[in-house]
PDB file of C-alpha atoms in Angstrom:
ATOM      1  CA  MET A   1       0.000   0.000   0.000  1.00 42.00           C
ATOM      2  CA  PHE A   2       1.446   3.339  -1.043  1.00 45.00           C
ATOM      3  CA  PHE A   3       1.570   5.933   1.727  1.00 49.00           C
ATOM      4  CA  HIS A   4       0.552   9.269   0.231  1.00 53.00           C
ATOM      5  CA  LEU A   5       2.560  11.967   1.995  1.00 48.00           C
ATOM      6  CA  PHE A   6       0.898  14.562  -0.189  1.00 51.00           C
ATOM      7  CA  GLU A   7      -2.543  13.981   1.353  1.00 53.00           C
ATOM      8  CA  LYS A   8      -1.455  14.478   4.958  1.00 52.00           C
ATOM      9  CA  LYS A   9      -2.205  17.617   6.929  1.00 49.00           C
ATOM     10  CA  TYR A  10       1.387  18.159   8.020  1.00 51.00           C
ATOM     11  CA  VAL A  11       3.120  17.697   4.678  1.00 58.00           C
ATOM     12  CA  THR A  12       5.023  20.981   4.908  1.00 58.00           C
ATOM     13  CA  ALA A  13       6.418  20.102   8.313  1.00 57.00           C
ATOM     14  CA  LEU A  14       7.463  16.672   7.053  1.00 59.00           C
ATOM     15  CA  MET A  15       9.242  18.155   4.068  1.00 62.00           C
ATOM     16  CA  LEU A  16      11.078  20.698   6.156  1.00 60.00           C
ATOM     17  CA  CYS A  17      12.079  17.944   8.582  1.00 59.00           C
ATOM     18  CA  PHE A  18      13.427  15.983   5.636  1.00 62.00           C
ATOM     19  CA  CYS A  19      15.555  18.969   4.623  1.00 59.00           C
ATOM     20  CA  VAL A  20      16.954  19.289   8.128  1.00 57.00           C
ATOM     21  CA  ILE A  21      17.681  15.557   8.346  1.00 58.00           C
ATOM     22  CA  PHE A  22      19.256  15.532   4.897  1.00 57.00           C
ATOM     23  CA  LEU A  23      21.456  18.491   5.726  1.00 53.00           C
ATOM     24  CA  THR A  24      22.617  17.006   9.015  1.00 50.00           C
ATOM     25  CA  THR A  25      23.448  13.636   7.449  1.00 50.00           C
ATOM     26  CA  GLN A  26      25.626  15.236   4.781  1.00 49.00           C
ATOM     27  CA  GLY A  27      28.275  16.226   7.281  1.00 44.00           C
ATOM     28  CA  LEU A  28      30.271  19.391   6.821  1.00 41.00           C
ATOM     29  CA  GLN A  29      29.570  19.593   3.098  1.00 53.00           C
ATOM     30  CA  ALA A  30      26.085  20.958   3.646  1.00 55.00           C
ATOM     31  CA  ALA A  31      25.230  24.265   5.220  1.00 64.00           C
ATOM     32  CA  PRO A  32      21.867  24.964   6.823  1.00 78.00           C
ATOM     33  CA  LEU A  33      19.337  26.840   4.749  1.00 85.00           C
ATOM     34  CA  SER A  34      19.392  30.590   5.173  1.00 90.00           C
ATOM     35  CA  ASP A  35      16.236  32.243   6.461  1.00 91.00           C
ATOM     36  CA  GLN A  36      15.426  33.399   2.925  1.00 95.00           C
ATOM     37  CA  ASP A  37      15.999  29.932   1.427  1.00 94.00           C
ATOM     38  CA  PHE A  38      13.866  28.425   4.191  1.00 92.00           C
ATOM     39  CA  LYS A  39      10.991  30.768   3.258  1.00 94.00           C
ATOM     40  CA  ILE A  40      11.420  29.923  -0.422  1.00 95.00           C
ATOM     41  CA  ALA A  41      11.464  26.203   0.358  1.00 93.00           C
ATOM     42  CA  LYS A  42       8.327  26.451   2.479  1.00 93.00           C
ATOM     43  CA  ALA A  43       6.450  28.356  -0.251  1.00 95.00           C
ATOM     44  CA  SER A  44       7.535  25.879  -2.909  1.00 94.00           C
ATOM     45  CA  PHE A  45       6.494  22.933  -0.722  1.00 92.00           C
ATOM     46  CA  LEU A  46       3.016  24.408  -0.336  1.00 94.00           C
ATOM     47  CA  ASP A  47       2.685  24.581  -4.130  1.00 94.00           C
ATOM     48  CA  ALA A  48       4.025  21.040  -4.455  1.00 92.00           C
ATOM     49  CA  LYS A  49       1.453  19.825  -1.943  1.00 90.00           C
ATOM     50  CA  LYS A  50      -1.236  21.148  -4.298  1.00 91.00           C
ATOM     51  CA  LYS A  51       0.498  19.507  -7.295  1.00 90.00           C
ATOM     52  CA  ARG A  52       1.395  22.880  -8.789  1.00 93.00           C
ATOM     53  CA  TRP A  53       4.732  21.561  -9.966  1.00 92.00           C
ATOM     54  CA  ASP A  54       5.621  24.452 -12.282  1.00 92.00           C
ATOM     55  CA  LYS A  55       5.039  27.052  -9.563  1.00 96.00           C
ATOM     56  CA  ALA A  56       6.851  24.954  -6.979  1.00 94.00           C
ATOM     57  CA  SER A  57       9.864  24.505  -9.249  1.00 93.00           C
ATOM     58  CA  LYS A  58      10.027  28.183 -10.200  1.00 96.00           C
ATOM     59  CA  LYS A  59       9.982  29.198  -6.546  1.00 96.00           C
ATOM     60  CA  ALA A  60      12.487  26.551  -5.466  1.00 95.00           C
ATOM     61  CA  VAL A  61      15.150  27.561  -8.001  1.00 95.00           C
ATOM     62  CA  GLN A  62      15.171  31.080  -6.517  1.00 96.00           C
ATOM     63  CA  ALA A  63      16.926  29.720  -3.428  1.00 94.00           C
ATOM     64  CA  LYS A  64      20.696  30.053  -3.230  1.00 93.00           C
ATOM     65  CA  SER A  65      20.861  26.473  -1.992  1.00 91.00           C
ATOM     66  CA  ALA A  66      20.164  23.772  -4.572  1.00 89.00           C
ATOM     67  CA  LEU A  67      18.367  21.637  -1.993  1.00 90.00           C
ATOM     68  CA  PRO A  68      14.823  23.068  -2.318  1.00 93.00           C
ATOM     69  CA  ALA A  69      14.796  22.597  -6.109  1.00 91.00           C
ATOM     70  CA  LYS A  70      16.270  19.123  -5.795  1.00 89.00           C
ATOM     71  CA  PHE A  71      13.683  18.205  -3.184  1.00 87.00           C
ATOM     72  CA  ILE A  72      10.802  19.461  -5.359  1.00 89.00           C
ATOM     73  CA  ARG A  73      12.155  17.371  -8.236  1.00 87.00           C
ATOM     74  CA  TRP A  74      12.342  14.327  -5.956  1.00 85.00           C
ATOM     75  CA  MET A  75       8.720  14.916  -4.922  1.00 83.00           C
ATOM     76  CA  GLN A  76       7.663  15.020  -8.576  1.00 84.00           C
ATOM     77  CA  ILE A  77       9.469  11.791  -9.303  1.00 82.00           C
ATOM     78  CA  ILE A  78       7.908   9.877  -6.403  1.00 78.00           C
ATOM     79  CA  ASP A  79       4.408  11.185  -7.145  1.00 77.00           C
ATOM     80  CA  PRO A  80       2.583   8.253  -8.765  1.00 72.00           C
ATOM     81  CA  LYS A  81       0.331  10.645 -10.705  1.00 74.00           C
ATOM     82  CA  LYS A  82       3.241  12.544 -12.253  1.00 74.00           C
ATOM     83  CA  ASP A  83       4.602  11.065 -15.472  1.00 76.00           C
ATOM     84  CA  VAL A  84       8.362  11.560 -15.376  1.00 76.00           C
ATOM     85  CA  PRO A  85      10.503  10.191 -18.227  1.00 77.00           C
ATOM     86  CA  PHE A  86      12.736   7.263 -17.332  1.00 81.00           C
ATOM     87  CA  GLN A  87      15.888   9.147 -18.361  1.00 83.00           C
ATOM     88  CA  GLU A  88      15.173  11.889 -15.819  1.00 81.00           C
ATOM     89  CA  ILE A  89      14.532   9.357 -13.062  1.00 76.00           C
ATOM     90  CA  ALA A  90      17.749   7.501 -13.903  1.00 76.00           C
ATOM     91  CA  ALA A  91      19.727  10.756 -13.906  1.00 80.00           C
ATOM     92  CA  PHE A  92      18.278  11.764 -10.535  1.00 79.00           C
ATOM     93  CA  ILE A  93      19.179   8.385  -9.020  1.00 76.00           C
ATOM     94  CA  SER A  94      22.670   8.567 -10.500  1.00 77.00           C
ATOM     95  CA  HIS A  95      23.331  11.982  -8.946  1.00 76.00           C
ATOM     96  CA  ASN A  96      21.465  11.300  -5.676  1.00 74.00           C
ATOM     97  CA  SER A  97      22.081   7.663  -4.817  1.00 75.00           C
ATOM     98  CA  ASP A  98      21.793   8.378  -1.093  1.00 70.00           C
ATOM     99  CA  TRP A  99      18.299   9.866  -1.280  1.00 71.00           C
ATOM    100  CA  PRO A 100      15.394   7.907   0.244  1.00 65.00           C
ATOM    101  CA  ARG A 101      12.755   5.819  -1.525  1.00 66.00           C
ATOM    102  CA  GLN A 102      15.045   4.550  -4.272  1.00 64.00           C
ATOM    103  CA  SER A 103      12.732   1.577  -4.791  1.00 63.00           C
ATOM    104  CA  VAL A 104       9.848   3.941  -5.585  1.00 61.00           C
ATOM    105  CA  LEU A 105      11.987   5.818  -8.074  1.00 58.00           C
TER     106      LEU A 105
END
């Protein structure tokens, strides 16, 4: 049974928690999101929750950190209703082999 994160009330909090966990597991390579990037990430996550992928992506790329845009792309790929070409999925896995839910990808 597929657990739909996108239908849960606290999806934004879960996504932000993921960002924090991801950043802390990357060691010294990753820096925490700035306040501005955090606001951008939160706004893009709200659009992603509503499946407004274009808006979410456009907002996420405004961040100085690449993480919000990468996370929005990951959300698109794991969304069973979003048709993502195989080549894009394979490229994402190749560049992000440590990201969660590889079996879903």
